[in-house]
Amino acid sequence: MIVGKHSNYFISDLIKKSTKRQKITILREIYSEIGKLAVSEYGSHPIQTFIERASSKEEITMLVNALSKRYFFVQLCIHPHGNFVIQKLLTFFNEQYREKINQLIIENILVLATNIHGVCVVQKFIYTCEHYQKLSL
């Protein structure tokens, strides 16, 4: 249902109305597939909703760990749908939780900055990076 053309909206609404415990239960069920869902045209929307609605350290940690797998992180960032998931993570999670993601972006900056979708991730990274904001003041 999470990757269905219309059912992904139902799943997103379900996530919005779920308790922390229910969201964690759902995340545990889909944990090993989050990367695949993030690059799916319709599956990326519920993953973005999870990111928007994450309200506990456990939820945030699960999402960051699932999305920061070194072997597919760059592919996720340069993917037409996956890049929006990473951008959402950069927008909603503070730097304390984004450490792994930030490091992967820095390590792969050249590849990301030279790709039409990856450059959007780099721009969001710069915009949301506290250190950069302090330097621009």
Short mmCIF file of N, CA and C in Angstrom, two decimals:
data_model
loop_
_atom_site.label_atom_id
_atom_site.label_comp_id
_atom_site.label_asym_id
_atom_site.label_seq_id
_atom_site.Cartn_x
_atom_site.Cartn_y
_atom_site.Cartn_z
N MET A 1 0.81 -1.21 0.00
CA MET A 1 0.00 0.00 0.00
C MET A 1 0.85 1.27 0.00
N ILE A 2 2.00 1.20 0.59
CA ILE A 2 2.81 2.40 0.75
C ILE A 2 3.32 2.93 -0.60
N VAL A 3 3.40 2.08 -1.61
CA VAL A 3 3.87 2.52 -2.92
C VAL A 3 2.74 2.64 -3.94
N GLY A 4 1.51 2.53 -3.50
CA GLY A 4 0.37 2.64 -4.40
C GLY A 4 0.12 4.08 -4.83
N LYS A 5 -0.36 4.23 -6.06
CA LYS A 5 -0.60 5.56 -6.62
C LYS A 5 -1.55 6.38 -5.75
N HIS A 6 -2.56 5.75 -5.20
CA HIS A 6 -3.52 6.46 -4.37
C HIS A 6 -3.41 6.07 -2.89
N SER A 7 -3.03 4.83 -2.64
CA SER A 7 -2.97 4.36 -1.26
C SER A 7 -1.85 5.01 -0.45
N ASN A 8 -0.85 5.58 -1.11
CA ASN A 8 0.23 6.24 -0.36
C ASN A 8 -0.32 7.43 0.42
N TYR A 9 -1.40 8.05 -0.07
CA TYR A 9 -2.03 9.15 0.66
C TYR A 9 -2.67 8.64 1.95
N PHE A 10 -3.29 7.47 1.85
CA PHE A 10 -3.88 6.85 3.03
C PHE A 10 -2.80 6.55 4.08
N ILE A 11 -1.69 6.01 3.62
CA ILE A 11 -0.59 5.69 4.54
C ILE A 11 -0.03 6.97 5.16
N SER A 12 0.12 8.02 4.36
CA SER A 12 0.61 9.30 4.90
C SER A 12 -0.34 9.84 5.96
N ASP A 13 -1.65 9.76 5.71
CA ASP A 13 -2.63 10.20 6.71
C ASP A 13 -2.57 9.33 7.97
N LEU A 14 -2.38 8.04 7.78
CA LEU A 14 -2.25 7.13 8.91
C LEU A 14 -1.04 7.51 9.77
N ILE A 15 0.06 7.84 9.13
CA ILE A 15 1.27 8.25 9.86
C ILE A 15 1.00 9.52 10.65
N LYS A 16 0.32 10.46 10.03
CA LYS A 16 0.02 11.74 10.69
C LYS A 16 -0.83 11.55 11.95
N LYS A 17 -1.66 10.52 11.95
CA LYS A 17 -2.58 10.30 13.08
C LYS A 17 -2.07 9.25 14.06
N SER A 18 -0.92 8.68 13.79
CA SER A 18 -0.37 7.63 14.64
C SER A 18 0.32 8.20 15.87
N THR A 19 0.33 7.41 16.92
CA THR A 19 1.08 7.76 18.12
C THR A 19 2.56 7.44 17.88
N LYS A 20 3.42 7.89 18.77
CA LYS A 20 4.85 7.58 18.65
C LYS A 20 5.07 6.06 18.59
N ARG A 21 4.41 5.36 19.45
CA ARG A 21 4.56 3.91 19.51
C ARG A 21 4.12 3.25 18.21
N GLN A 22 3.01 3.72 17.65
CA GLN A 22 2.53 3.16 16.40
C GLN A 22 3.48 3.47 15.25
N LYS A 23 4.01 4.69 15.21
CA LYS A 23 4.97 5.04 14.16
C LYS A 23 6.22 4.18 14.26
N ILE A 24 6.70 3.95 15.45
CA ILE A 24 7.88 3.11 15.64
C ILE A 24 7.60 1.69 15.18
N THR A 25 6.42 1.17 15.47
CA THR A 25 6.04 -0.17 15.02
C THR A 25 6.03 -0.24 13.49
N ILE A 26 5.47 0.77 12.84
CA ILE A 26 5.45 0.79 11.37
C ILE A 26 6.88 0.90 10.84
N LEU A 27 7.67 1.77 11.44
CA LEU A 27 9.07 1.93 10.98
C LEU A 27 9.84 0.63 11.10
N ARG A 28 9.62 -0.11 12.17
CA ARG A 28 10.31 -1.39 12.33
C ARG A 28 9.91 -2.37 11.22
N GLU A 29 8.65 -2.33 10.82
CA GLU A 29 8.16 -3.22 9.77
C GLU A 29 8.78 -2.90 8.40
N ILE A 30 9.00 -1.62 8.13
CA ILE A 30 9.49 -1.22 6.81
C ILE A 30 10.97 -0.84 6.82
N TYR A 31 11.62 -0.95 7.96
CA TYR A 31 13.00 -0.46 8.13
C TYR A 31 13.95 -0.91 7.02
N SER A 32 13.96 -2.18 6.72
CA SER A 32 14.91 -2.70 5.73
C SER A 32 14.57 -2.26 4.30
N GLU A 33 13.39 -1.72 4.10
CA GLU A 33 12.94 -1.30 2.77
C GLU A 33 12.87 0.22 2.61
N ILE A 34 13.23 0.97 3.63
CA ILE A 34 13.07 2.43 3.57
C ILE A 34 13.83 3.04 2.39
N GLY A 35 15.02 2.57 2.12
CA GLY A 35 15.79 3.08 0.98
C GLY A 35 15.07 2.85 -0.34
N LYS A 36 14.51 1.66 -0.52
CA LYS A 36 13.76 1.36 -1.74
C LYS A 36 12.49 2.19 -1.82
N LEU A 37 11.83 2.36 -0.70
CA LEU A 37 10.61 3.17 -0.68
C LEU A 37 10.91 4.63 -0.99
N ALA A 38 12.04 5.12 -0.52
CA ALA A 38 12.41 6.52 -0.70
C ALA A 38 12.64 6.88 -2.17
N VAL A 39 12.99 5.91 -3.00
CA VAL A 39 13.20 6.19 -4.42
C VAL A 39 11.99 5.81 -5.27
N SER A 40 10.95 5.38 -4.63
CA SER A 40 9.72 5.05 -5.34
C SER A 40 8.90 6.32 -5.54
N GLU A 41 8.30 6.44 -6.71
CA GLU A 41 7.51 7.64 -7.02
C GLU A 41 6.45 7.92 -5.96
N TYR A 42 5.79 6.88 -5.50
CA TYR A 42 4.72 7.07 -4.52
C TYR A 42 5.16 6.75 -3.10
N GLY A 43 6.15 5.90 -2.95
CA GLY A 43 6.62 5.52 -1.62
C GLY A 43 7.41 6.62 -0.93
N SER A 44 7.96 7.55 -1.70
CA SER A 44 8.75 8.62 -1.07
C SER A 44 7.88 9.56 -0.24
N HIS A 45 6.61 9.70 -0.60
CA HIS A 45 5.74 10.61 0.14
C HIS A 45 5.50 10.15 1.59
N PRO A 46 5.15 8.89 1.82
CA PRO A 46 5.00 8.44 3.21
C PRO A 46 6.31 8.53 4.01
N ILE A 47 7.45 8.28 3.36
CA ILE A 47 8.73 8.40 4.08
C ILE A 47 8.96 9.85 4.47
N GLN A 48 8.63 10.78 3.58
CA GLN A 48 8.75 12.20 3.92
C GLN A 48 7.81 12.56 5.06
N THR A 49 6.63 11.96 5.08
CA THR A 49 5.69 12.21 6.18
C THR A 49 6.25 11.69 7.49
N PHE A 50 6.89 10.51 7.45
CA PHE A 50 7.55 10.00 8.66
C PHE A 50 8.57 11.01 9.18
N ILE A 51 9.34 11.58 8.27
CA ILE A 51 10.37 12.56 8.67
C ILE A 51 9.72 13.80 9.27
N GLU A 52 8.69 14.30 8.63
CA GLU A 52 7.99 15.49 9.12
C GLU A 52 7.38 15.27 10.50
N ARG A 53 6.90 14.06 10.74
CA ARG A 53 6.17 13.76 11.98
C ARG A 53 7.00 13.07 13.06
N ALA A 54 8.26 12.83 12.80
CA ALA A 54 9.11 12.18 13.80
C ALA A 54 9.21 13.07 15.02
N SER A 55 8.86 12.52 16.16
CA SER A 55 8.83 13.33 17.38
C SER A 55 9.59 12.71 18.54
N SER A 56 10.26 11.61 18.29
CA SER A 56 11.05 11.00 19.36
C SER A 56 12.44 10.69 18.83
N LYS A 57 13.37 10.58 19.74
CA LYS A 57 14.75 10.27 19.38
C LYS A 57 14.82 8.92 18.65
N GLU A 58 14.02 7.97 19.09
CA GLU A 58 14.05 6.64 18.47
C GLU A 58 13.59 6.70 17.01
N GLU A 59 12.53 7.44 16.73
CA GLU A 59 12.04 7.58 15.36
C GLU A 59 13.10 8.24 14.48
N ILE A 60 13.66 9.33 14.96
CA ILE A 60 14.67 10.08 14.21
C ILE A 60 15.89 9.20 13.95
N THR A 61 16.36 8.51 14.95
CA THR A 61 17.52 7.64 14.82
C THR A 61 17.27 6.53 13.81
N MET A 62 16.09 5.92 13.86
CA MET A 62 15.76 4.86 12.91
C MET A 62 15.77 5.39 11.47
N LEU A 63 15.17 6.56 11.27
CA LEU A 63 15.11 7.14 9.92
C LEU A 63 16.50 7.51 9.41
N VAL A 64 17.29 8.15 10.25
CA VAL A 64 18.65 8.53 9.84
C VAL A 64 19.48 7.30 9.54
N ASN A 65 19.43 6.31 10.40
CA ASN A 65 20.21 5.09 10.17
C ASN A 65 19.79 4.37 8.89
N ALA A 66 18.50 4.34 8.62
CA ALA A 66 18.00 3.66 7.42
C ALA A 66 18.40 4.40 6.15
N LEU A 67 18.47 5.72 6.22
CA LEU A 67 18.75 6.52 5.03
C LEU A 67 20.23 6.87 4.85
N SER A 68 21.06 6.51 5.80
CA SER A 68 22.49 6.86 5.71
C SER A 68 23.38 5.64 5.43
N LYS A 69 22.83 4.68 4.76
CA LYS A 69 23.64 3.51 4.37
C LYS A 69 24.60 3.95 3.27
N ARG A 70 25.86 3.85 3.54
CA ARG A 70 26.91 4.33 2.63
C ARG A 70 26.75 3.78 1.21
N TYR A 71 26.35 2.52 1.07
CA TYR A 71 26.31 1.89 -0.25
C TYR A 71 25.21 2.43 -1.17
N PHE A 72 24.21 3.13 -0.64
CA PHE A 72 23.22 3.69 -1.57
C PHE A 72 22.92 5.16 -1.32
N PHE A 73 23.63 5.81 -0.42
CA PHE A 73 23.33 7.20 -0.09
C PHE A 73 23.42 8.13 -1.30
N VAL A 74 24.49 8.04 -2.07
CA VAL A 74 24.64 8.92 -3.24
C VAL A 74 23.52 8.66 -4.23
N GLN A 75 23.20 7.39 -4.46
CA GLN A 75 22.12 7.08 -5.39
C GLN A 75 20.79 7.67 -4.92
N LEU A 76 20.58 7.66 -3.65
CA LEU A 76 19.38 8.27 -3.07
C LEU A 76 19.36 9.78 -3.32
N CYS A 77 20.48 10.42 -3.13
CA CYS A 77 20.58 11.88 -3.29
C CYS A 77 20.44 12.33 -4.74
N ILE A 78 20.87 11.50 -5.68
CA ILE A 78 20.81 11.92 -7.09
C ILE A 78 19.56 11.37 -7.79
N HIS A 79 18.72 10.71 -7.04
CA HIS A 79 17.49 10.14 -7.60
C HIS A 79 16.39 11.21 -7.65
N PRO A 80 15.57 11.22 -8.71
CA PRO A 80 14.50 12.22 -8.83
C PRO A 80 13.52 12.27 -7.66
N HIS A 81 13.29 11.13 -6.99
CA HIS A 81 12.37 11.11 -5.84
C HIS A 81 13.14 11.04 -4.52
N GLY A 82 14.21 10.29 -4.51
CA GLY A 82 15.00 10.11 -3.28
C GLY A 82 15.60 11.40 -2.75
N ASN A 83 15.98 12.31 -3.64
CA ASN A 83 16.59 13.55 -3.18
C ASN A 83 15.65 14.35 -2.31
N PHE A 84 14.35 14.26 -2.57
CA PHE A 84 13.37 14.99 -1.75
C PHE A 84 13.31 14.44 -0.33
N VAL A 85 13.51 13.15 -0.19
CA VAL A 85 13.53 12.52 1.14
C VAL A 85 14.71 13.07 1.95
N ILE A 86 15.89 13.12 1.32
CA ILE A 86 17.07 13.64 2.02
C ILE A 86 16.89 15.13 2.32
N GLN A 87 16.34 15.88 1.39
CA GLN A 87 16.10 17.31 1.64
C GLN A 87 15.13 17.50 2.80
N LYS A 88 14.13 16.66 2.89
CA LYS A 88 13.16 16.74 3.99
C LYS A 88 13.86 16.45 5.32
N LEU A 89 14.73 15.46 5.31
CA LEU A 89 15.49 15.12 6.51
C LEU A 89 16.36 16.30 6.94
N LEU A 90 17.02 16.94 5.98
CA LEU A 90 17.86 18.10 6.30
C LEU A 90 17.03 19.26 6.86
N THR A 91 15.81 19.39 6.41
CA THR A 91 14.94 20.46 6.85
C THR A 91 14.39 20.23 8.25
N PHE A 92 14.01 19.00 8.55
CA PHE A 92 13.28 18.73 9.78
C PHE A 92 14.13 18.25 10.95
N PHE A 93 15.31 17.70 10.69
CA PHE A 93 16.15 17.19 11.77
C PHE A 93 17.30 18.14 12.04
N ASN A 94 17.57 18.38 13.31
CA ASN A 94 18.69 19.28 13.63
C ASN A 94 20.01 18.57 13.41
N GLU A 95 21.08 19.35 13.41
CA GLU A 95 22.40 18.83 13.07
C GLU A 95 22.88 17.73 14.01
N GLN A 96 22.44 17.77 15.25
CA GLN A 96 22.83 16.74 16.21
C GLN A 96 22.44 15.35 15.69
N TYR A 97 21.25 15.23 15.09
CA TYR A 97 20.78 13.94 14.58
C TYR A 97 21.26 13.66 13.16
N ARG A 98 21.67 14.70 12.44
CA ARG A 98 22.05 14.57 11.04
C ARG A 98 23.53 14.30 10.84
N GLU A 99 24.27 14.05 11.87
CA GLU A 99 25.72 13.92 11.76
C GLU A 99 26.16 12.95 10.66
N LYS A 100 25.56 11.76 10.61
CA LYS A 100 25.92 10.77 9.59
C LYS A 100 25.59 11.29 8.20
N ILE A 101 24.44 11.88 8.06
CA ILE A 101 24.00 12.41 6.76
C ILE A 101 24.93 13.55 6.33
N ASN A 102 25.21 14.46 7.25
CA ASN A 102 26.11 15.58 6.93
C ASN A 102 27.47 15.07 6.45
N GLN A 103 28.00 14.08 7.14
CA GLN A 103 29.32 13.53 6.77
C GLN A 103 29.29 12.91 5.39
N LEU A 104 28.23 12.19 5.09
CA LEU A 104 28.11 11.56 3.76
C LEU A 104 27.99 12.62 2.66
N ILE A 105 27.30 13.70 2.93
CA ILE A 105 27.20 14.78 1.95
C ILE A 105 28.57 15.40 1.71
N ILE A 106 29.29 15.67 2.78
CA ILE A 106 30.63 16.26 2.65
C ILE A 106 31.57 15.33 1.89
N GLU A 107 31.53 14.04 2.20
CA GLU A 107 32.39 13.07 1.54
C GLU A 107 32.10 12.94 0.05
N ASN A 108 30.86 13.22 -0.34
CA ASN A 108 30.44 13.03 -1.73
C ASN A 108 30.04 14.33 -2.41
N ILE A 109 30.56 15.44 -1.91
CA ILE A 109 30.14 16.76 -2.37
C ILE A 109 30.33 16.97 -3.86
N LEU A 110 31.43 16.49 -4.42
CA LEU A 110 31.70 16.69 -5.85
C LEU A 110 30.67 15.97 -6.72
N VAL A 111 30.39 14.73 -6.39
CA VAL A 111 29.40 13.95 -7.15
C VAL A 111 28.02 14.60 -7.03
N LEU A 112 27.66 14.99 -5.82
CA LEU A 112 26.34 15.57 -5.60
C LEU A 112 26.20 16.93 -6.28
N ALA A 113 27.22 17.74 -6.17
CA ALA A 113 27.16 19.11 -6.71
C ALA A 113 27.13 19.15 -8.23
N THR A 114 27.53 18.06 -8.87
CA THR A 114 27.55 18.03 -10.33
C THR A 114 26.38 17.23 -10.91
N ASN A 115 25.36 16.99 -10.11
CA ASN A 115 24.17 16.26 -10.56
C ASN A 115 22.96 17.15 -10.35
N ILE A 116 22.03 17.13 -11.29
CA ILE A 116 20.86 18.01 -11.24
C ILE A 116 20.03 17.83 -9.96
N HIS A 117 19.94 16.62 -9.43
CA HIS A 117 19.18 16.38 -8.21
C HIS A 117 20.08 16.48 -6.97
N GLY A 118 21.29 16.02 -7.11
CA GLY A 118 22.24 16.07 -6.00
C GLY A 118 22.55 17.50 -5.57
N VAL A 119 22.62 18.41 -6.53
CA VAL A 119 22.92 19.80 -6.18
C VAL A 119 21.82 20.41 -5.31
N CYS A 120 20.60 19.94 -5.46
CA CYS A 120 19.51 20.41 -4.59
C CYS A 120 19.74 19.97 -3.14
N VAL A 121 20.28 18.76 -2.98
CA VAL A 121 20.62 18.27 -1.64
C VAL A 121 21.73 19.12 -1.05
N VAL A 122 22.74 19.42 -1.86
CA VAL A 122 23.86 20.25 -1.39
C VAL A 122 23.36 21.65 -1.00
N GLN A 123 22.50 22.23 -1.79
CA GLN A 123 21.95 23.55 -1.47
C GLN A 123 21.17 23.52 -0.16
N LYS A 124 20.35 22.49 0.02
CA LYS A 124 19.58 22.36 1.27
C LYS A 124 20.51 22.15 2.45
N PHE A 125 21.56 21.37 2.24
CA PHE A 125 22.55 21.13 3.28
C PHE A 125 23.17 22.46 3.72
N ILE A 126 23.61 23.25 2.76
CA ILE A 126 24.23 24.55 3.08
C ILE A 126 23.23 25.46 3.78
N TYR A 127 22.02 25.50 3.28
CA TYR A 127 21.00 26.37 3.84
C TYR A 127 20.64 26.00 5.28
N THR A 128 20.65 24.70 5.58
CA THR A 128 20.23 24.24 6.91
C THR A 128 21.38 23.99 7.87
N CYS A 129 22.60 24.17 7.41
CA CYS A 129 23.76 23.93 8.24
C CYS A 129 23.97 25.11 9.19
N GLU A 130 23.90 24.86 10.46
CA GLU A 130 24.05 25.92 11.48
C GLU A 130 25.39 26.62 11.35
N HIS A 131 26.44 25.85 11.11
CA HIS A 131 27.78 26.43 10.98
C HIS A 131 27.82 27.43 9.84
N TYR A 132 27.22 27.08 8.71
CA TYR A 132 27.21 27.98 7.56
C TYR A 132 26.42 29.25 7.87
N GLN A 133 25.31 29.09 8.56
CA GLN A 133 24.48 30.25 8.90
C GLN A 133 25.24 31.23 9.79
N LYS A 134 26.04 30.71 10.69
CA LYS A 134 26.82 31.58 11.56
C LYS A 134 27.87 32.34 10.76
N LEU A 135 28.45 31.67 9.76
CA LEU A 135 29.48 32.33 8.95
C LEU A 135 28.88 33.43 8.06
N SER A 136 27.64 33.28 7.67
CA SER A 136 27.04 34.25 6.76
C SER A 136 26.47 35.48 7.47
N LEU A 137 26.50 35.49 8.78
CA LEU A 137 25.95 36.64 9.52
C LEU A 137 26.86 37.81 9.54
#
